[in-house]
Coordinates of N, CA and C in Angstrom, one line a residue:
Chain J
X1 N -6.2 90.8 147.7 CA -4.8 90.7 147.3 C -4.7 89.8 146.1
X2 N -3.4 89.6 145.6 CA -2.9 88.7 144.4 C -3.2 87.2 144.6
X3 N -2.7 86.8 145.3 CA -3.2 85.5 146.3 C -3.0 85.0 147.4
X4 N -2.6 84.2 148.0 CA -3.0 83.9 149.8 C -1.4 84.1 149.9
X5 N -1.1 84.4 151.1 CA -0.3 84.9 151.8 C 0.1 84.7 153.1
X6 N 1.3 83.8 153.0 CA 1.2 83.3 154.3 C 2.9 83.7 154.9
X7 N 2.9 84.2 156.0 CA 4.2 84.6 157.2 C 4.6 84.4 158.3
X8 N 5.7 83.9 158.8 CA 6.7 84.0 157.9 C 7.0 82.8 156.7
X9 N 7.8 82.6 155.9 CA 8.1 82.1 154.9 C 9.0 81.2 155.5
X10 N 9.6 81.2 156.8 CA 10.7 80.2 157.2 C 10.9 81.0 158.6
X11 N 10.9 79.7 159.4 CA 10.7 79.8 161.2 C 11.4 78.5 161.3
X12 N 12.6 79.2 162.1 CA 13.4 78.1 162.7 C 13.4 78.3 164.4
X13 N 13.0 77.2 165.0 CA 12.5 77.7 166.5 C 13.3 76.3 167.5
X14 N 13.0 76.4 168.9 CA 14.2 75.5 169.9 C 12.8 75.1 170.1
X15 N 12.8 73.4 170.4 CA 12.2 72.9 171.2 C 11.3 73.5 171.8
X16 N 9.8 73.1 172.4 CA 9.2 73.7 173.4 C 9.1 75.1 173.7
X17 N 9.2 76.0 172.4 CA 9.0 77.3 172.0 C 7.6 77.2 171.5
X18 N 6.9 77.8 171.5 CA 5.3 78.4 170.7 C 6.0 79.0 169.6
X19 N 5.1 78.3 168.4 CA 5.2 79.6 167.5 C 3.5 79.9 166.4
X20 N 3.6 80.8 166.0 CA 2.5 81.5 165.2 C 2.8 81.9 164.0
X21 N 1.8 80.9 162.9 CA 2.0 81.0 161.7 C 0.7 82.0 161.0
X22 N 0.8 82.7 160.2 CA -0.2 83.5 159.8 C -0.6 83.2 158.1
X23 N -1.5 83.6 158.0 CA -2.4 83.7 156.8 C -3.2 84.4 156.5
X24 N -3.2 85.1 155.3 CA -3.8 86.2 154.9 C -4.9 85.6 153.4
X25 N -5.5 85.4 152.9 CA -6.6 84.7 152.5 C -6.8 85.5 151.3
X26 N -7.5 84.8 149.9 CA -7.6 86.1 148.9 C -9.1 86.6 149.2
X27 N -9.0 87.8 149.3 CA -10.2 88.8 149.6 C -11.2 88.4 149.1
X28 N -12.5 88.5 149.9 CA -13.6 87.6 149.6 C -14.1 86.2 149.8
X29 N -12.7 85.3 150.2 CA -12.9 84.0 150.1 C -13.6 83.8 151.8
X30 N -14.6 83.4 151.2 CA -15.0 82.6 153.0 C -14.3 81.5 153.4
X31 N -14.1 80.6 152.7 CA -13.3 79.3 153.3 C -11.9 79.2 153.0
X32 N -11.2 79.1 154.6 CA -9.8 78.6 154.7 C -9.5 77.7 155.0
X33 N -8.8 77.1 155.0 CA -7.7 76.0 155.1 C -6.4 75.8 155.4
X34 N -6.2 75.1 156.6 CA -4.5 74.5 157.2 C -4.1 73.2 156.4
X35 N -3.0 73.0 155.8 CA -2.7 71.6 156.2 C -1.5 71.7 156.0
X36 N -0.9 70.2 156.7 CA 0.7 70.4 156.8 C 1.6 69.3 156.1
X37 N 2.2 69.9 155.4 CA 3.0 68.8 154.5 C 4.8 68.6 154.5
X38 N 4.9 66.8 155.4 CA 6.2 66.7 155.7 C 7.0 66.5 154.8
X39 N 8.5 66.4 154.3 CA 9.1 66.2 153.6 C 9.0 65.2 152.7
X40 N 8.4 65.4 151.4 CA 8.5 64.1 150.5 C 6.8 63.6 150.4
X41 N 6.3 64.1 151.5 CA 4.7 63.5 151.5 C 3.9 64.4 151.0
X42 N 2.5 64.1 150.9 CA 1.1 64.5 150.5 C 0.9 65.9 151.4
X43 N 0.0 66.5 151.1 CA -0.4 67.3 152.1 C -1.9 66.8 153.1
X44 N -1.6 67.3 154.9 CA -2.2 66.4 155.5 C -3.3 67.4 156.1
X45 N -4.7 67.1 156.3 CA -5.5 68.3 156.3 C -5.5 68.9 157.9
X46 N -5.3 70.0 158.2 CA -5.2 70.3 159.8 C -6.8 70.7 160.6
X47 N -7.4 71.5 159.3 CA -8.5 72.7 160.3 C -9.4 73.4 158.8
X48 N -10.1 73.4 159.0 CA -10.8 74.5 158.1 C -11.5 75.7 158.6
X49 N -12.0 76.7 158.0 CA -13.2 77.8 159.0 C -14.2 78.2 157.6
X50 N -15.1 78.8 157.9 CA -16.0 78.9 157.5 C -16.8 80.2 158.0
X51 N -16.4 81.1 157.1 CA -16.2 82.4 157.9 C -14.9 82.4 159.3
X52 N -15.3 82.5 160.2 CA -14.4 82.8 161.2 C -14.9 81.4 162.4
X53 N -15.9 80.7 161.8 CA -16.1 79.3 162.7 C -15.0 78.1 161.9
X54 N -15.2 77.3 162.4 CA -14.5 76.3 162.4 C -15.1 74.7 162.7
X55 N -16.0 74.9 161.8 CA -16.6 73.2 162.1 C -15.5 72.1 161.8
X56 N -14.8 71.8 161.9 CA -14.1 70.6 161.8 C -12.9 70.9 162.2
X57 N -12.3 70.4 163.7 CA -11.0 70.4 163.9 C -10.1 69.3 164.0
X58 N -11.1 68.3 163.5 CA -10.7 67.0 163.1 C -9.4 66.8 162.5
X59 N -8.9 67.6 161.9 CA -7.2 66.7 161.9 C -6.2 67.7 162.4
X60 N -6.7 68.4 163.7 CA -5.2 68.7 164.6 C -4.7 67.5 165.1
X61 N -3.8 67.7 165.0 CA -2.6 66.4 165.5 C -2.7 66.4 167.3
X62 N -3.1 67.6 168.0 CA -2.8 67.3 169.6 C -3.5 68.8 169.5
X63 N -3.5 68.8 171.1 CA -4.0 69.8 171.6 C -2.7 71.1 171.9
X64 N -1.7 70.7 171.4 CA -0.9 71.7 171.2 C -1.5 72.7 170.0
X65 N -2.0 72.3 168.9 CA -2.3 73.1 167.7 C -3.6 73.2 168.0
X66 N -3.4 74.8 167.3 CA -5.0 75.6 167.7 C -4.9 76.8 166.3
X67 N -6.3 77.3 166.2 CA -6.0 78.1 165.2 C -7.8 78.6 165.4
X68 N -7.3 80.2 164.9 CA -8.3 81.1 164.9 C -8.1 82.3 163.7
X69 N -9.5 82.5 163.1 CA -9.5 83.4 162.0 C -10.4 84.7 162.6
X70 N -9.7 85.7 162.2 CA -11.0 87.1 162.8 C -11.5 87.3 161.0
X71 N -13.1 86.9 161.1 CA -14.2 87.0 160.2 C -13.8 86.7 158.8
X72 N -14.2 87.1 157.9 CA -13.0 86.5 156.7 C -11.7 86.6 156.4
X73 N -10.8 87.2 157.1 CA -9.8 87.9 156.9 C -8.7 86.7 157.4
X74 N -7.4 87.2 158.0 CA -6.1 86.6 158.6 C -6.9 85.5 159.8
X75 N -6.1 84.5 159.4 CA -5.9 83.2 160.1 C -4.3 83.0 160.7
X76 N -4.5 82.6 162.1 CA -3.3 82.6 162.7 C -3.5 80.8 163.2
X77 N -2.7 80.0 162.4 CA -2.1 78.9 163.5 C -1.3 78.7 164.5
X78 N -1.4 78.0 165.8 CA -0.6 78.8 166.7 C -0.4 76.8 167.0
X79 N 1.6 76.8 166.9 CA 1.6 75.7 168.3 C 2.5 75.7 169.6
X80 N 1.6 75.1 169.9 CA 2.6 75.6 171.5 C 3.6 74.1 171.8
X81 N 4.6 74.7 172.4 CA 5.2 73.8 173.0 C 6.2 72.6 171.9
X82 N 6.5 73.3 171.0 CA 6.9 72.4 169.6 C 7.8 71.4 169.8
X83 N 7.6 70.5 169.1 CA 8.4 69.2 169.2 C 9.1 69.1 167.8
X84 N 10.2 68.2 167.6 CA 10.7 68.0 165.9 C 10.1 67.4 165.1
X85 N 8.8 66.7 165.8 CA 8.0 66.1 164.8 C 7.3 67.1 164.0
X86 N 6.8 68.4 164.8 CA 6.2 69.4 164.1 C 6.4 70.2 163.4
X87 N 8.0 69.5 162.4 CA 8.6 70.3 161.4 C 8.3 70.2 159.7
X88 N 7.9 71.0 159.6 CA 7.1 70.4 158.3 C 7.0 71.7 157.5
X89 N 6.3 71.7 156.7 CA 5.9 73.4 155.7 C 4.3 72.9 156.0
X90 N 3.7 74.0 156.4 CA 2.8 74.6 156.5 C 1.8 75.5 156.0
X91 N 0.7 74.8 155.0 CA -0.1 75.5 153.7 C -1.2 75.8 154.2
X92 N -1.8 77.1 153.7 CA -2.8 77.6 153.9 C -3.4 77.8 152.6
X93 N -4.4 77.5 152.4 CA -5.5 78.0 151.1 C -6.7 78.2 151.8
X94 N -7.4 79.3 150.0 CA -8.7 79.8 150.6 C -9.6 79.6 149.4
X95 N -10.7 79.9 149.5 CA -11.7 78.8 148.4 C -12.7 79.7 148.4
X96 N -13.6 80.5 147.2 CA -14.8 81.1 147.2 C -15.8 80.5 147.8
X97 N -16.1 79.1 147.2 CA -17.2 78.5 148.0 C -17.2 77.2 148.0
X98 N -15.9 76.1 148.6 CA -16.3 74.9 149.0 C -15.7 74.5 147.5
X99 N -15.0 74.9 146.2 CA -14.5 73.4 145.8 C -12.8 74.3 145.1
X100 N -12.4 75.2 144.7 CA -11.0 75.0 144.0 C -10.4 76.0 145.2
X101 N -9.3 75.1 145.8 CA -8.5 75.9 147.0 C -7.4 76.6 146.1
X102 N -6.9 77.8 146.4 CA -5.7 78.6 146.3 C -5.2 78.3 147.6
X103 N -3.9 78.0 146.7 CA -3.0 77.9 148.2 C -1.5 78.7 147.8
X104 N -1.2 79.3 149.3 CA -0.1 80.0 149.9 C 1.3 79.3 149.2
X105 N 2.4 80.1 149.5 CA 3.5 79.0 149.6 C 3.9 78.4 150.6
X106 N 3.6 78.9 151.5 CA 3.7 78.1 153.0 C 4.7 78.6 154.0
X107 N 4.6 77.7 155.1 CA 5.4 78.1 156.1 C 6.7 77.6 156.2
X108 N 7.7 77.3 156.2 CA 8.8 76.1 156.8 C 9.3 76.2 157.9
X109 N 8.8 75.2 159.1 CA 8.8 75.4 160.5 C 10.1 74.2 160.8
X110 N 11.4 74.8 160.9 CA 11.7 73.7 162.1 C 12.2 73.8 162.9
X111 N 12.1 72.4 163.7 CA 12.2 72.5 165.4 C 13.2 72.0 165.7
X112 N 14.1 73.1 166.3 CA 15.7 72.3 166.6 C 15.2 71.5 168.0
Chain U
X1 N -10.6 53.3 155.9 CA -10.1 55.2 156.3 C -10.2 55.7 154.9
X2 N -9.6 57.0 154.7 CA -9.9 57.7 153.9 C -8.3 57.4 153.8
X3 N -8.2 57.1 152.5 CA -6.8 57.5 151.8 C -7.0 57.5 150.2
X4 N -5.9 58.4 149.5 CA -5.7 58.3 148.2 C -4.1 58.1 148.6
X5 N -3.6 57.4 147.4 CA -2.4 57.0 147.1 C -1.8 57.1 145.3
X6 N -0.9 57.2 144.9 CA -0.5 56.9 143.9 C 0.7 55.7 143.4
X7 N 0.5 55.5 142.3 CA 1.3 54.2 141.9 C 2.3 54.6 141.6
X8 N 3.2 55.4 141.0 CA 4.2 55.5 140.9 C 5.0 57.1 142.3
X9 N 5.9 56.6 142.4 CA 6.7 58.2 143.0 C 7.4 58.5 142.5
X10 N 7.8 58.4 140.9 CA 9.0 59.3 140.0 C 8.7 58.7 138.9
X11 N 8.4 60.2 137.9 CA 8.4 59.8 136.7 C 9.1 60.4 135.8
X12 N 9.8 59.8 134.5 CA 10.7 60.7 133.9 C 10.6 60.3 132.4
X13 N 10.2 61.3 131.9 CA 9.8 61.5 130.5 C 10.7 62.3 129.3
X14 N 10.2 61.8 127.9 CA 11.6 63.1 127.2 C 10.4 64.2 126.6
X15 N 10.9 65.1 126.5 CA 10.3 66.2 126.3 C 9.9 66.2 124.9
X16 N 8.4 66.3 125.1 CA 7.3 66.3 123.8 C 6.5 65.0 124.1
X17 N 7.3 63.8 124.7 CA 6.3 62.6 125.0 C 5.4 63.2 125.7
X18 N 4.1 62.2 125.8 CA 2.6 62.3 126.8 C 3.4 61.8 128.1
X19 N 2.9 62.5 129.2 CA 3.0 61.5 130.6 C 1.7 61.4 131.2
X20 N 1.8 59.7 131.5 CA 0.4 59.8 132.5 C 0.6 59.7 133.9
X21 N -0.3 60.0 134.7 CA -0.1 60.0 136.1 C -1.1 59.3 136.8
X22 N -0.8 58.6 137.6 CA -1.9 57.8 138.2 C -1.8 57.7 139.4
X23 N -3.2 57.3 140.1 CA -3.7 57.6 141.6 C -4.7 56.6 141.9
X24 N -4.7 56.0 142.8 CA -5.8 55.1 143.2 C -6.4 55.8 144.4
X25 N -7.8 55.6 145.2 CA -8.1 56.0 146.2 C -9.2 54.5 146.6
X26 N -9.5 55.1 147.7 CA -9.8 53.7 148.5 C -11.8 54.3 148.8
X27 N -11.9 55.9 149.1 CA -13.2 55.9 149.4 C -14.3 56.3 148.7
X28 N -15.2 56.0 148.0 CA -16.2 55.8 147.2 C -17.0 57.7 147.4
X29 N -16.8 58.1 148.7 CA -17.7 58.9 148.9 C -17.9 60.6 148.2
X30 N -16.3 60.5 147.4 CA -16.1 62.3 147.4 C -16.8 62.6 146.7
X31 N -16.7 64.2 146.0 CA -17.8 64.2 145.3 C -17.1 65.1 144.1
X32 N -15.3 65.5 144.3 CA -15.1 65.6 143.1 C -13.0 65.4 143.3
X33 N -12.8 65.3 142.5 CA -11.4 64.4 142.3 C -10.6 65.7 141.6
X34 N -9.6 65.8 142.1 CA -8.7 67.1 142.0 C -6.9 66.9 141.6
X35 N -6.6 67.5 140.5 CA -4.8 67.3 140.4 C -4.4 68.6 140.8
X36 N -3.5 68.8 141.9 CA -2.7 70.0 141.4 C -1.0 69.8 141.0
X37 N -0.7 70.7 140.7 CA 1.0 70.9 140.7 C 1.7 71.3 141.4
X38 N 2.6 71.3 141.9 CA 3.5 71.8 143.0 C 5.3 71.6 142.4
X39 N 5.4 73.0 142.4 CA 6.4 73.1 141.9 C 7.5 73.5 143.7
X40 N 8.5 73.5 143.7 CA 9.6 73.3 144.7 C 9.2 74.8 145.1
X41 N 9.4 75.0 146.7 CA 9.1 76.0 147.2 C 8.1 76.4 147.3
X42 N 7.1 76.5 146.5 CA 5.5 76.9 146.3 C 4.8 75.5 146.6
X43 N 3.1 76.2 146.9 CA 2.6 76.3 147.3 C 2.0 75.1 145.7
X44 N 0.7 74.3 146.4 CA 0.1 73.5 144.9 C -0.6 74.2 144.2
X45 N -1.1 73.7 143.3 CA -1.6 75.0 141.9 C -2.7 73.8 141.3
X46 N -3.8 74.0 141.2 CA -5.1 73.6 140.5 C -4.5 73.6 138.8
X47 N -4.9 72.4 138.6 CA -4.8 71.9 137.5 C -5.7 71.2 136.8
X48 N -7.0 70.3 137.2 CA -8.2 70.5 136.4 C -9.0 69.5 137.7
X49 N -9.9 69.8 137.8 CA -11.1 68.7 138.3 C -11.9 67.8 137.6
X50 N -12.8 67.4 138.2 CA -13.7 66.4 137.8 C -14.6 66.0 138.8
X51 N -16.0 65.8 137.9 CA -16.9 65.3 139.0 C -16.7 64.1 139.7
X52 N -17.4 63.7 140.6 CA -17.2 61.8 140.7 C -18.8 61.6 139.7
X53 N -19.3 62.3 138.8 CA -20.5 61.5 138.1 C -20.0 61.3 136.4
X54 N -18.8 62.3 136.4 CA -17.9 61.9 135.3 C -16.8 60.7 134.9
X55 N -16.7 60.4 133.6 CA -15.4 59.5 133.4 C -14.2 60.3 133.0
X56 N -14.8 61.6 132.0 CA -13.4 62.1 131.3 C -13.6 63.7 131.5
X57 N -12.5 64.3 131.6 CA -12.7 65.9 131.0 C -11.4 66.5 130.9
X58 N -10.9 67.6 129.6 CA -10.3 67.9 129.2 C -10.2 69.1 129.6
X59 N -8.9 69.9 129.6 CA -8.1 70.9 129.6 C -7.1 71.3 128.4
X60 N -7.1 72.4 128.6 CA -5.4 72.7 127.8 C -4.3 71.9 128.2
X61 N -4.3 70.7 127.7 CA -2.8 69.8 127.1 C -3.3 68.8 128.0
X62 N -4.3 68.8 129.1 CA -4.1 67.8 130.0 C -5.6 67.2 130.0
X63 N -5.6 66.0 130.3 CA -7.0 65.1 130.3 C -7.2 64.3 131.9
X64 N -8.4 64.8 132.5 CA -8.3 63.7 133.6 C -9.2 62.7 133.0
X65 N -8.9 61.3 133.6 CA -9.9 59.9 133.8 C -10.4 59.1 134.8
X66 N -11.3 59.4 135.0 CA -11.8 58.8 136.3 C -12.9 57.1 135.9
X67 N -12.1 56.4 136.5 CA -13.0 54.6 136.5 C -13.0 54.7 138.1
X68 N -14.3 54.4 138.4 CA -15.1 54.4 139.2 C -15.1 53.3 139.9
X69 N -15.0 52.2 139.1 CA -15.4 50.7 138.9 C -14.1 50.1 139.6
X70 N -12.9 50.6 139.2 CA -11.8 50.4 139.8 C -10.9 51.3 140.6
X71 N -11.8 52.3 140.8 CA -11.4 53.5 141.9 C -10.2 54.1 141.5
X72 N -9.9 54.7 140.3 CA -8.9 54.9 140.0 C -9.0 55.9 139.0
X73 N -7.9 56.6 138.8 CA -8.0 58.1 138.7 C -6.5 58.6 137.6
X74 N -6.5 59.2 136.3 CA -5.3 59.9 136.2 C -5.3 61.0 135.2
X75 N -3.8 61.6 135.0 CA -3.7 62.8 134.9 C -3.0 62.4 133.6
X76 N -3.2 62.8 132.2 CA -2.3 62.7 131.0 C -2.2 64.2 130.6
X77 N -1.0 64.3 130.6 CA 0.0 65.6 129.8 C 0.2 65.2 128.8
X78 N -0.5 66.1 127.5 CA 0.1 66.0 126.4 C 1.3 66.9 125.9
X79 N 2.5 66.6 124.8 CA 3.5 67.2 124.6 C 4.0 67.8 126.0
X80 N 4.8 66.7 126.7 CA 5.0 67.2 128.0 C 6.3 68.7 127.5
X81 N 6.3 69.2 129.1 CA 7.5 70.4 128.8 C 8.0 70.5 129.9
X82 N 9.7 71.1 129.7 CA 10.2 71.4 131.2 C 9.7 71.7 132.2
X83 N 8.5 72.8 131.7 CA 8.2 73.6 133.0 C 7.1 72.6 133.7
X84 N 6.6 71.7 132.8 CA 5.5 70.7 133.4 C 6.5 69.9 134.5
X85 N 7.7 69.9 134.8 CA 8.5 69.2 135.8 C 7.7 69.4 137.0
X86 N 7.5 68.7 138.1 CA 6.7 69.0 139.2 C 6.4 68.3 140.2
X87 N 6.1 68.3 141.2 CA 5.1 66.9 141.9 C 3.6 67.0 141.6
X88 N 3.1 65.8 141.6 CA 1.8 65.9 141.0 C 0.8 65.0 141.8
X89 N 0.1 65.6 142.7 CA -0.8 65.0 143.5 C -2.3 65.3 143.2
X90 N -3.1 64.0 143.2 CA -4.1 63.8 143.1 C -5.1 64.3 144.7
X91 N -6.3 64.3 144.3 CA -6.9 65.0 145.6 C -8.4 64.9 145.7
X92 N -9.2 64.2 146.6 CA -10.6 64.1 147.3 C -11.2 64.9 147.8
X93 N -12.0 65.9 147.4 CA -13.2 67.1 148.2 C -14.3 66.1 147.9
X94 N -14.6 66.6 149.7 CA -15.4 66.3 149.9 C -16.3 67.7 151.0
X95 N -17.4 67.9 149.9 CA -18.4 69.0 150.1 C -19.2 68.9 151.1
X96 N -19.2 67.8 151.8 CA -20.4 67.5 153.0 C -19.3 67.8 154.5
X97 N -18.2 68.1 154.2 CA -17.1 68.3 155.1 C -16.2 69.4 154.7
X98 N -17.2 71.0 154.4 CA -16.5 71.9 154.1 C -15.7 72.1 153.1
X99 N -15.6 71.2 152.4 CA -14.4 71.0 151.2 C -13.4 70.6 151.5
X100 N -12.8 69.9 152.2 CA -11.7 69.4 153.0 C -11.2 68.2 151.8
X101 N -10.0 68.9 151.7 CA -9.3 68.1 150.5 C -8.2 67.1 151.1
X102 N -8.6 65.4 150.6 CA -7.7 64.2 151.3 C -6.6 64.3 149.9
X103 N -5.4 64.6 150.3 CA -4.1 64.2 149.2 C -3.6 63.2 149.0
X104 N -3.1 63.0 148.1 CA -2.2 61.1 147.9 C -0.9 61.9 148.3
X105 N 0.3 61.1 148.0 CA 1.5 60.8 148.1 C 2.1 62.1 147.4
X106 N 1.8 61.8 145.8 CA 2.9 62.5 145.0 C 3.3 61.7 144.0
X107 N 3.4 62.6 142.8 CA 4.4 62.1 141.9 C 4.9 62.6 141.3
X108 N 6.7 62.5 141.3 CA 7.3 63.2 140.7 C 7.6 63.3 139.5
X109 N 7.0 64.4 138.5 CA 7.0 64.2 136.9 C 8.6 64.9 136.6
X110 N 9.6 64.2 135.9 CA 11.0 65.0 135.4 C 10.9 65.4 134.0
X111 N 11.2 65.9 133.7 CA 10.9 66.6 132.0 C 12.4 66.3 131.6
X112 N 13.1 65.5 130.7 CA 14.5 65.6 130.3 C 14.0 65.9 129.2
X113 N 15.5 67.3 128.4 CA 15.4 68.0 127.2 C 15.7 67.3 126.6

């Protein structure tokens, strides 16, 4: 595709609802990327994969956030049980090989 | 810990001046130093790198500088322009951890005509 692609574009959800953010990756790119960026701040790194593993889940916030990619393709972040802390926009980029990320326009998740 | 930060959070410039942008980071280890742009709504946008074995390297209109010595890092626009208006975050890959990119803060560049 043109470049990474992420849906929906804006998720407004109740408290302690699951929701699932998706990402669609620019074709070819082996390495993805989550991270989540709150109003006014930096972006904060969530998860990476590498192919469809995932060596480093070092910056989920809780065991509510989880995320899984089927082989190079679509990456789904999933959180369960959402709180209003977990309202943020949500970026996905994807990288040929480990150094310039393309990134999505993101998600905008909030939690009434 | 790992943090990058920037010195300033708003910058406002008149259109055609140079803006510089600046970033300090705290960890010695990455292995290349990154600006992007981020314009409202979207997503950030790659705007030039640099090794950490470099001091300087150029682009179309933009120069990064990296001092080592004082861990500190920035982004000069030349003949700035409207459309250069943006947030402008500096950024740490590090290759031994997948490429996993640490962000600073932000800074907001204004372009007045």
């Amino acid at each position: 595709g043109a470049g990474v692609s992420q849906s929906p574009s804006n998720k407004v959800t109740e408290k302690g609802k699951d929701v699932e953010l998706r990402c669609d990756p620019i074709s070819g790119h082996t390495a993805l990327y989550w991270y989540r960026q709150r109003l006014g701040q930096g972006l904060e790194f969530l998860i990476y994969f590498q192919g469809n593993s995932a060596p480093d889940k070092s910056g989920l916030p809780s065991d509510r956030f989880s995320a899984e990619r089927t082989g190079e393709s679509v990456s789904t972040l999933t959180i369960q049980r959402t709180q209003q802390e977990d309202s943020a926009v949500y970026l996905c980029a994807s990288s040929p090989q480990l150094n310039i990320q393309y990134f999505g326009a993101g998600t905008r998740l909030s939690v009434l | 810990g790992e943090s990058v930060g920037l010195h300033l959070p708003t910058l406002s410039v008149q259109e055609g001046d140079n803006s510089i942008i600046n970033c300090a980071y705290s960890n010695s280890a990455s292995d290349y130093f990154i600006w992007y742009k981020q314009e409202s709504g979207k997503g950030p946008q790659f705007i030039i790198d640099i090794r950490s074995n470099m001091d300087k390297r150029q682009g179309q209109r933009v120069t990064v500088l990296l001092n080592k010595t004082v861990k500190h890092l920035s982004l000069q626009i030349a003949a700035t322009q409207p459309g250069d208006s943006a947030v402008y975050f500096c950024a740490e890959l590090y290759y031994n951890q997948g490429g996993k990119l640490i962000f600073g803060q932000g800074t907001e560049l204004s372009v007045k005509p």
